Amino acid sequence: MAATAKPNGKSITDSDISSKIPATANPLAEEPSQIASNINYHAKFSPHFSPFKFQPEQAYYATADSVRDRLIQQWNETYLHFHKKNPKQTYYLSMEYLQGRALTNAIGNLNVQKAYADALNKLGHDLEEIREQEKDAALGNGGLGRLASCFLDSMATLNLPAWGYGLRYRYGLFKQRIAKDGQEETAEDWLEKFSPWEVVRHDVVYPVRFFGRVHVNPDGSRKWVEGEVLQALAYDVPIPGYKTKNTISLRLWEAKASAEDFNLFQFNDGQYESAAQLHSRAQQICAVLYPGDATEDGKLLRLKQQFFLCSASLQDIFFRFKERKGSTASLQWSEFPTKVAVQLNDTHPTLAIPELMRLLLDEEGLGWDEAWAVTTRTIAYTNHTVLPEALEKWSQPVMWKLLPRHMQIIEEIDKRFIATVHATRTDLVSKISSLCILDNSPQKPVVRMANLCVVSAHTVNGVAQLHSDILKNELFVDYVSIWPSKFQNKTNGITPRRWLRFCSPELSNIITEWLKTDQWVTNLDLLTGLRKFADDSKLQEEWASAKLANKKRLAQYIEHTTGVQVDPSTLFDIQVKRIHEYKRQLLNILGAVYRYKKLKEMSPEERKKTTPRTIMIGGKAFATYTNAKRIVKLVDDVGAVVNKDPEVNTHLKVVFVPNYNVSVAELLIPGSELSQHISTAGMEASGTSNMKFALNGCLIIGTLDGANVEIREEIGEDNFFLFGATADEVPKLRKDRENGLFKPDPRFEEAKQFVRSGAFGSYDYNPLLDSLEGNTGYGRGDYFLVGHDFPQYLDAQAKVDEAYKDRKKWLKMSILSTAGSGKFSSDRTIAQYAKEIWNIEECRVP
């Protein structure tokens, strides 16, 4: 009989558990003893492992199955309620969802944390230990995917009729490991066993075609035929709202080939690979998030992924529209936009536009004008970037090859748009080459996906006020003159459930106690009530105690994952986000290098007067982004030297935190005291980690970029460490640099020279540092203004050091940071989308 370790070190056997806890199905249990029975039932009768095992891993899967029972019941009730009421519903299309662990979030939103903790104790396990068994779902990479997940949480909590659509990536982006030569990438293993949170829907399958040709019928209508047809199979992940019955769905598509596509003759003839060719191609589609696209095959695969998501999702939306109408006789396609809102999360799902047109024209037999009216009233587009390389442009030859019918439709949309400009806006005719959708440059003809979105969507929104202003005044300025009411701002937000209530229970309990209500969890504006207590010494002591508990937890994690011991009494200074030159992790680490050099030059007495600091940097660099990977290597090399230097390592430590994901963020953010959001002004659309840090009472050092601008307004300028050029100064500074007018600060030169001296090892950092040198040229000229902002950055960091020495002042600033974060709830953002873009209303399950 297998034995199971108990928290106190004793062991119990499976039969011991069984004798005390009956294995009884009780899917809607709320009492701990009933929940324990339901968990035990799943351990025995939904077995995923050999019998007689009930170790933490088995206990996790059985617990997840038990929670899922309740979620499925609520999901079914929600689906039925939406079906009966037939409200207008939003469908959110995103290539990424960064969900994080589901167990804590699910039992938190269902308000059964304590009951599940007690139930697991009865079964000889600890909830904390069980929670650690879960692997993060590898369905996203950064802020785009995490935003989508926060939005789903808010849609459910606000009882809105809304669903998410995405792809079920088997291996995610990658798992990051830091080795001797820097970052190494391995495949994510979240589906190595299985995910207990997803429900496969074998009856929800749609065909998705690639390649082929367009057949013209005698009546002039067209049909896309032949080519390669794969099947899209639906997996549903239930998304529960907070303290509500509404449980919506994140529907993920997996690509499959059918048994008919397996060539048995070839296989028996020894041609094993060609016999299963279509099965192999199907597996590729959902294998990896953002596969490398340097090759023609890589570009085709990315485009396949995007179309696969759009086609399967729209077919599903069509099915639901028809299902709710009941009889096809009463079908009026002009009603479609009164029942369906489709939101494109960035340009990745742009192919939803020509696919919706194709379905209406070719499958439903509508005329062009009617189909176009339906499409333009249905689709809305969120822009997430002003970076030219991130505004997707697809090769026209690749598009013609993969999606010939869609290219015909895009050509027609473009032709009609150009005709409209000629007819109504003669002043813009000279700008048509930049406004049109198809760039027919003979060298490199492309389809501009952002232009297609702007021309076709009824609403285009940015994700922070500064970003939306840049879109309206610069990037899309001419479109604004054509459609002034099309453009809106929807400042991003974060869910306060995951990002405070569940990840920092000590701090959230203090907030509830002082506000005398927990209503802030769904009405974050109530946090302003903390302002009047910001000077209260009792609150400050409780606040400091909660922050210290979080710092200790983080310190344990850092030692466990990196082997580096960090002191929780030092200032915890954290920058975690995707590694990119515009996010300027390089500025951060060069500041750390300068700090280390100055500490080395001080006497022991002088060092004692400094503010001890632990700098943590984390994030993934894309596998093919060489300079980003060099930055990761530099951070690790600096840490290796600084952390072993006995003269300095009680005053400064530098740690690269590997494999940053949601679960790591849930430790880092509550434990942080200073957070760096230091992108070049005008380049970060919004940022959402800045909101998470601010909500957790962490002070920000940052530029006037993205949502930093609004965070600073909300929490007060005195509680934000500001530095750097502003967005409107950046173009002139770049011009000055080109003209040789930039004079570097000596401290900047000193930091670079110290790296070049070999102080941090023999790795050649010249190619990285050369990007900061010279005035012009590819990969040179310091495009991201690290050199320009460096002296102001050091001055702002000196102010941080001084402020941290005044404990009461720092704690007051920390409390005011949380108190001013109410605006940045995703509940507020989604309520605005619902009212001002989607025109949908609450549909609460009774």
mmCIF file of C-alpha atoms in Angstrom, residues 438-694:
data_model
loop_
_atom_site.group_PDB
_atom_site.id
_atom_site.type_symbol
_atom_site.label_atom_id
_atom_site.label_comp_id
_atom_site.label_asym_id
_atom_site.label_seq_id
_atom_site.Cartn_x
_atom_site.Cartn_y
_atom_site.Cartn_z
ATOM 1 C CA LEU A 438 -1.954 46.991 -49.910
ATOM 2 C CA ASP A 439 1.580 48.284 -50.256
ATOM 3 C CA ASN A 440 2.341 47.249 -53.839
ATOM 4 C CA SER A 441 6.019 48.140 -53.722
ATOM 5 C CA PRO A 442 7.682 45.974 -56.426
ATOM 6 C CA GLN A 443 10.545 45.069 -54.074
ATOM 7 C CA LYS A 444 8.364 43.897 -51.191
ATOM 8 C CA PRO A 445 4.576 43.972 -51.672
ATOM 9 C CA VAL A 446 2.806 43.579 -48.307
ATOM 10 C CA VAL A 447 -0.611 43.718 -46.655
ATOM 11 C CA ARG A 448 -0.668 46.277 -43.841
ATOM 12 C CA MET A 449 -2.786 44.621 -41.163
ATOM 13 C CA ALA A 450 -3.206 47.710 -38.959
ATOM 14 C CA ASN A 451 -4.515 49.693 -41.957
ATOM 15 C CA LEU A 452 -6.982 46.887 -42.726
ATOM 16 C CA CYS A 453 -8.195 47.024 -39.111
ATOM 17 C CA VAL A 454 -8.607 50.797 -39.085
ATOM 18 C CA VAL A 455 -10.480 50.854 -42.408
ATOM 19 C CA SER A 456 -12.802 47.979 -41.429
ATOM 20 C CA ALA A 457 -13.489 48.381 -37.686
ATOM 21 C CA HIS A 458 -16.268 50.562 -36.271
ATOM 22 C CA THR A 459 -14.016 51.511 -33.325
ATOM 23 C CA VAL A 460 -10.248 51.697 -32.839
ATOM 24 C CA ASN A 461 -8.876 52.155 -29.343
ATOM 25 C CA GLY A 462 -5.537 52.751 -27.692
ATOM 26 C CA VAL A 463 -4.750 51.425 -24.226
ATOM 27 C CA ALA A 464 -3.560 54.498 -22.285
ATOM 28 C CA GLN A 465 -4.289 58.190 -22.736
ATOM 29 C CA LEU A 466 -0.775 59.030 -23.989
ATOM 30 C CA HIS A 467 -0.817 56.058 -26.379
ATOM 31 C CA SER A 468 -4.264 56.973 -27.746
ATOM 32 C CA ASP A 469 -3.124 60.571 -28.245
ATOM 33 C CA ILE A 470 -0.086 59.340 -30.224
ATOM 34 C CA LEU A 471 -2.380 57.160 -32.367
ATOM 35 C CA LYS A 472 -4.724 60.085 -33.079
ATOM 36 C CA ASN A 473 -2.086 62.778 -33.557
ATOM 37 C CA GLU A 474 0.643 60.790 -35.314
ATOM 38 C CA LEU A 475 0.211 57.142 -36.364
ATOM 39 C CA PHE A 476 -3.424 57.302 -37.582
ATOM 40 C CA VAL A 477 -3.799 61.084 -37.919
ATOM 41 C CA ASP A 478 -5.171 61.013 -41.484
ATOM 42 C CA TYR A 479 -7.685 58.282 -40.696
ATOM 43 C CA VAL A 480 -8.897 60.435 -37.776
ATOM 44 C CA SER A 481 -9.658 63.227 -40.249
ATOM 45 C CA ILE A 482 -11.834 60.765 -42.228
ATOM 46 C CA TRP A 483 -13.534 59.108 -39.212
ATOM 47 C CA PRO A 484 -13.115 61.411 -36.195
ATOM 48 C CA SER A 485 -15.537 59.458 -33.979
ATOM 49 C CA LYS A 486 -13.928 56.060 -34.683
ATOM 50 C CA PHE A 487 -11.018 56.514 -32.237
ATOM 51 C CA GLN A 488 -11.239 56.056 -28.453
ATOM 52 C CA ASN A 489 -9.028 55.520 -25.429
ATOM 53 C CA LYS A 490 -9.520 52.621 -23.043
ATOM 54 C CA THR A 491 -6.787 52.757 -20.411
ATOM 55 C CA ASN A 492 -5.823 49.195 -19.481
ATOM 56 C CA GLY A 493 -6.555 47.677 -16.101
ATOM 57 C CA ILE A 494 -5.743 44.651 -13.958
ATOM 58 C CA THR A 495 -7.952 42.344 -11.922
ATOM 59 C CA PRO A 496 -7.718 43.211 -8.204
ATOM 60 C CA ARG A 497 -8.657 39.623 -7.373
ATOM 61 C CA ARG A 498 -5.501 37.930 -8.641
ATOM 62 C CA TRP A 499 -3.226 40.955 -8.246
ATOM 63 C CA LEU A 500 -3.972 41.890 -4.636
ATOM 64 C CA ARG A 501 -6.730 39.899 -2.950
ATOM 65 C CA PHE A 502 -5.193 36.472 -3.670
ATOM 66 C CA CYS A 503 -1.476 37.176 -4.131
ATOM 67 C CA SER A 504 -1.097 39.375 -1.023
ATOM 68 C CA PRO A 505 -3.649 38.158 1.549
ATOM 69 C CA GLU A 506 -1.920 39.934 4.457
ATOM 70 C CA LEU A 507 -2.068 43.324 2.776
ATOM 71 C CA SER A 508 -5.612 42.821 1.469
ATOM 72 C CA ASN A 509 -6.812 41.841 4.963
ATOM 73 C CA ILE A 510 -5.318 45.062 6.348
ATOM 74 C CA ILE A 511 -7.076 47.086 3.626
ATOM 75 C CA THR A 512 -10.406 45.393 4.417
ATOM 76 C CA GLU A 513 -9.924 46.032 8.145
ATOM 77 C CA TRP A 514 -9.159 49.752 7.720
ATOM 78 C CA LEU A 515 -11.861 50.367 5.100
ATOM 79 C CA LYS A 516 -14.316 48.280 7.176
ATOM 80 C CA THR A 517 -15.471 46.528 3.987
ATOM 81 C CA ASP A 518 -14.181 44.047 1.408
ATOM 82 C CA GLN A 519 -16.265 45.700 -1.325
ATOM 83 C CA TRP A 520 -13.047 47.226 -2.714
ATOM 84 C CA VAL A 521 -12.334 43.853 -4.360
ATOM 85 C CA THR A 522 -15.050 44.663 -6.931
ATOM 86 C CA ASN A 523 -15.093 48.453 -6.503
ATOM 87 C CA LEU A 524 -11.453 49.445 -6.458
ATOM 88 C CA ASP A 525 -12.204 53.172 -6.215
ATOM 89 C CA LEU A 526 -12.961 52.533 -2.518
ATOM 90 C CA LEU A 527 -9.191 52.350 -1.956
ATOM 91 C CA THR A 528 -9.146 56.159 -1.833
ATOM 92 C CA GLY A 529 -10.520 55.685 1.692
ATOM 93 C CA LEU A 530 -6.974 54.719 2.775
ATOM 94 C CA ARG A 531 -5.690 58.241 2.096
ATOM 95 C CA LYS A 532 -6.989 59.628 5.363
ATOM 96 C CA PHE A 533 -5.046 56.945 7.266
ATOM 97 C CA ALA A 534 -1.742 57.331 5.371
ATOM 98 C CA ASP A 535 -0.046 59.089 8.330
ATOM 99 C CA ASP A 536 -1.484 56.733 10.949
ATOM 100 C CA SER A 537 1.423 54.998 12.690
ATOM 101 C CA LYS A 538 -0.666 51.887 13.476
ATOM 102 C CA LEU A 539 -1.587 51.394 9.800
ATOM 103 C CA GLN A 540 2.023 52.062 8.824
ATOM 104 C CA GLU A 541 3.267 49.365 11.219
ATOM 105 C CA GLU A 542 0.713 46.831 9.939
ATOM 106 C CA TRP A 543 1.543 47.795 6.343
ATOM 107 C CA ALA A 544 5.289 47.362 6.971
ATOM 108 C CA SER A 545 4.664 43.978 8.587
ATOM 109 C CA ALA A 546 2.651 42.744 5.576
ATOM 110 C CA LYS A 547 5.287 44.002 3.144
ATOM 111 C CA LEU A 548 8.039 42.293 5.160
ATOM 112 C CA ALA A 549 6.139 38.976 5.142
ATOM 113 C CA ASN A 550 5.916 39.231 1.334
ATOM 114 C CA LYS A 551 9.623 40.124 1.081
ATOM 115 C CA LYS A 552 10.590 37.105 3.208
ATOM 116 C CA ARG A 553 8.487 34.829 1.022
ATOM 117 C CA LEU A 554 10.183 36.281 -2.063
ATOM 118 C CA ALA A 555 13.657 35.925 -0.518
ATOM 119 C CA GLN A 556 12.996 32.216 0.071
ATOM 120 C CA TYR A 557 11.922 31.809 -3.554
ATOM 121 C CA ILE A 558 15.015 33.645 -4.852
ATOM 122 C CA GLU A 559 17.341 31.424 -2.810
ATOM 123 C CA HIS A 560 15.483 28.294 -3.905
ATOM 124 C CA THR A 561 15.602 29.154 -7.647
ATOM 125 C CA THR A 562 18.949 30.970 -7.990
ATOM 126 C CA GLY A 563 20.954 29.987 -4.908
ATOM 127 C CA VAL A 564 21.455 33.679 -4.060
ATOM 128 C CA GLN A 565 20.648 34.734 -0.494
ATOM 129 C CA VAL A 566 19.015 38.164 -0.365
ATOM 130 C CA ASP A 567 18.348 40.224 2.745
ATOM 131 C CA PRO A 568 14.678 41.212 3.238
ATOM 132 C CA SER A 569 15.773 44.335 5.129
ATOM 133 C CA THR A 570 17.316 45.798 1.952
ATOM 134 C CA LEU A 571 15.346 47.824 -0.597
ATOM 135 C CA PHE A 572 13.810 45.347 -3.047
ATOM 136 C CA ASP A 573 14.079 46.965 -6.491
ATOM 137 C CA ILE A 574 12.418 44.980 -9.288
ATOM 138 C CA GLN A 575 12.070 45.211 -13.066
ATOM 139 C CA VAL A 576 10.185 42.322 -14.649
ATOM 140 C CA LYS A 577 8.886 42.360 -18.216
ATOM 141 C CA ARG A 578 9.744 41.070 -21.667
ATOM 142 C CA ILE A 579 13.389 41.887 -22.449
ATOM 143 C CA HIS A 580 13.427 44.558 -25.153
ATOM 144 C CA GLU A 581 15.727 47.477 -25.873
ATOM 145 C CA TYR A 582 12.845 49.979 -25.661
ATOM 146 C CA LYS A 583 11.951 48.713 -22.155
ATOM 147 C CA ARG A 584 15.562 49.592 -21.261
ATOM 148 C CA GLN A 585 16.704 46.835 -18.934
ATOM 149 C CA LEU A 586 20.099 47.998 -20.237
ATOM 150 C CA LEU A 587 19.615 51.366 -18.499
ATOM 151 C CA ASN A 588 18.812 49.526 -15.270
ATOM 152 C CA ILE A 589 21.853 47.252 -15.353
ATOM 153 C CA LEU A 590 24.233 50.062 -16.368
ATOM 154 C CA GLY A 591 22.888 51.998 -13.363
ATOM 155 C CA ALA A 592 23.640 48.955 -11.197
ATOM 156 C CA VAL A 593 27.159 48.733 -12.691
ATOM 157 C CA TYR A 594 27.767 52.401 -11.847
ATOM 158 C CA ARG A 595 26.424 51.884 -8.304
ATOM 159 C CA TYR A 596 28.755 48.889 -7.842
ATOM 160 C CA LYS A 597 31.781 50.850 -9.088
ATOM 161 C CA LYS A 598 31.034 53.733 -6.706
ATOM 162 C CA LEU A 599 30.578 51.323 -3.770
ATOM 163 C CA LYS A 600 33.946 49.742 -4.581
ATOM 164 C CA GLU A 601 35.577 53.179 -4.444
ATOM 165 C CA MET A 602 34.084 54.025 -1.019
ATOM 166 C CA SER A 603 35.582 53.399 2.403
ATOM 167 C CA PRO A 604 33.733 50.905 4.668
ATOM 168 C CA GLU A 605 32.380 53.875 6.691
ATOM 169 C CA GLU A 606 31.024 55.565 3.555
ATOM 170 C CA ARG A 607 29.361 52.331 2.434
ATOM 171 C CA LYS A 608 27.492 52.076 5.739
ATOM 172 C CA LYS A 609 25.759 55.380 4.942
ATOM 173 C CA THR A 610 24.329 54.079 1.639
ATOM 174 C CA THR A 611 20.893 52.473 1.208
ATOM 175 C CA PRO A 612 21.379 48.688 0.832
ATOM 176 C CA ARG A 613 19.585 47.465 -2.273
ATOM 177 C CA THR A 614 18.680 44.181 -3.959
ATOM 178 C CA ILE A 615 18.090 44.640 -7.695
ATOM 179 C CA MET A 616 16.052 41.909 -9.394
ATOM 180 C CA ILE A 617 15.499 41.751 -13.148
ATOM 181 C CA GLY A 618 13.426 39.116 -14.918
ATOM 182 C CA GLY A 619 11.851 38.474 -18.292
ATOM 183 C CA LYS A 620 12.230 36.432 -21.442
ATOM 184 C CA ALA A 621 14.207 37.523 -24.495
ATOM 185 C CA PHE A 622 12.890 36.242 -27.814
ATOM 186 C CA ALA A 623 15.102 33.393 -29.009
ATOM 187 C CA THR A 624 16.216 35.302 -32.127
ATOM 188 C CA TYR A 625 16.609 38.745 -30.463
ATOM 189 C CA THR A 626 20.385 38.831 -30.001
ATOM 190 C CA ASN A 627 20.755 42.123 -28.132
ATOM 191 C CA ALA A 628 17.977 41.207 -25.696
ATOM 192 C CA LYS A 629 19.790 37.953 -24.944
ATOM 193 C CA ARG A 630 23.027 39.889 -24.416
ATOM 194 C CA ILE A 631 21.221 42.043 -21.835
ATOM 195 C CA VAL A 632 20.125 38.887 -19.960
ATOM 196 C CA LYS A 633 23.724 37.655 -20.023
ATOM 197 C CA LEU A 634 25.036 40.999 -18.752
ATOM 198 C CA VAL A 635 22.589 41.062 -15.818
ATOM 199 C CA ASP A 636 23.621 37.534 -14.848
ATOM 200 C CA ASP A 637 27.343 38.300 -15.195
ATOM 201 C CA VAL A 638 27.075 41.476 -13.116
ATOM 202 C CA GLY A 639 25.204 39.518 -10.437
ATOM 203 C CA ALA A 640 27.824 36.759 -10.412
ATOM 204 C CA VAL A 641 30.553 39.320 -9.582
ATOM 205 C CA VAL A 642 28.644 41.664 -7.259
ATOM 206 C CA ASN A 643 27.017 38.928 -5.167
ATOM 207 C CA LYS A 644 30.364 37.284 -4.419
ATOM 208 C CA ASP A 645 32.188 40.540 -3.570
ATOM 209 C CA PRO A 646 32.552 40.581 0.244
ATOM 210 C CA GLU A 647 33.184 44.349 0.315
ATOM 211 C CA VAL A 648 29.940 45.170 -1.425
ATOM 212 C CA ASN A 649 27.445 42.297 -1.197
ATOM 213 C CA THR A 650 25.803 43.497 2.018
ATOM 214 C CA HIS A 651 25.089 46.819 0.270
ATOM 215 C CA LEU A 652 24.166 45.609 -3.220
ATOM 216 C CA LYS A 653 22.989 42.407 -4.838
ATOM 217 C CA VAL A 654 21.913 41.849 -8.431
ATOM 218 C CA VAL A 655 19.742 38.845 -9.339
ATOM 219 C CA PHE A 656 18.340 37.681 -12.645
ATOM 220 C CA VAL A 657 15.054 35.885 -11.852
ATOM 221 C CA PRO A 658 14.667 33.060 -14.398
ATOM 222 C CA ASN A 659 11.547 31.940 -16.268
ATOM 223 C CA TYR A 660 9.343 34.896 -15.363
ATOM 224 C CA ASN A 661 5.653 34.004 -15.525
ATOM 225 C CA VAL A 662 2.398 34.800 -13.710
ATOM 226 C CA SER A 663 3.144 32.604 -10.687
ATOM 227 C CA VAL A 664 6.581 34.198 -10.284
ATOM 228 C CA ALA A 665 4.962 37.641 -10.620
ATOM 229 C CA GLU A 666 2.565 36.738 -7.801
ATOM 230 C CA LEU A 667 5.626 36.492 -5.521
ATOM 231 C CA LEU A 668 7.716 39.323 -6.954
ATOM 232 C CA ILE A 669 5.051 42.038 -7.110
ATOM 233 C CA PRO A 670 3.814 41.825 -3.480
ATOM 234 C CA GLY A 671 7.458 41.661 -2.308
ATOM 235 C CA SER A 672 8.630 44.677 -4.295
ATOM 236 C CA GLU A 673 9.215 48.153 -2.830
ATOM 237 C CA LEU A 674 10.549 49.942 -5.904
ATOM 238 C CA SER A 675 9.653 48.998 -9.449
ATOM 239 C CA GLN A 676 11.283 50.226 -12.646
ATOM 240 C CA HIS A 677 9.089 51.229 -15.616
ATOM 241 C CA ILE A 678 11.702 53.067 -17.594
ATOM 242 C CA SER A 679 10.866 52.652 -21.288
ATOM 243 C CA THR A 680 11.753 55.385 -23.755
ATOM 244 C CA ALA A 681 8.841 57.846 -23.614
ATOM 245 C CA GLY A 682 6.252 57.280 -26.349
ATOM 246 C CA MET A 683 7.192 53.624 -26.954
ATOM 247 C CA GLU A 684 5.232 51.648 -24.327
ATOM 248 C CA ALA A 685 1.541 51.605 -25.244
ATOM 249 C CA SER A 686 0.413 51.220 -21.642
ATOM 250 C CA GLY A 687 2.097 48.625 -19.500
ATOM 251 C CA THR A 688 0.067 46.781 -16.883
ATOM 252 C CA SER A 689 2.760 45.506 -14.525
ATOM 253 C CA ASN A 690 3.179 49.154 -13.438
ATOM 254 C CA MET A 691 -0.458 49.006 -12.247
ATOM 255 C CA LYS A 692 0.112 45.735 -10.370
ATOM 256 C CA PHE A 693 3.139 47.112 -8.541
ATOM 257 C CA ALA A 694 1.396 50.404 -7.668
#
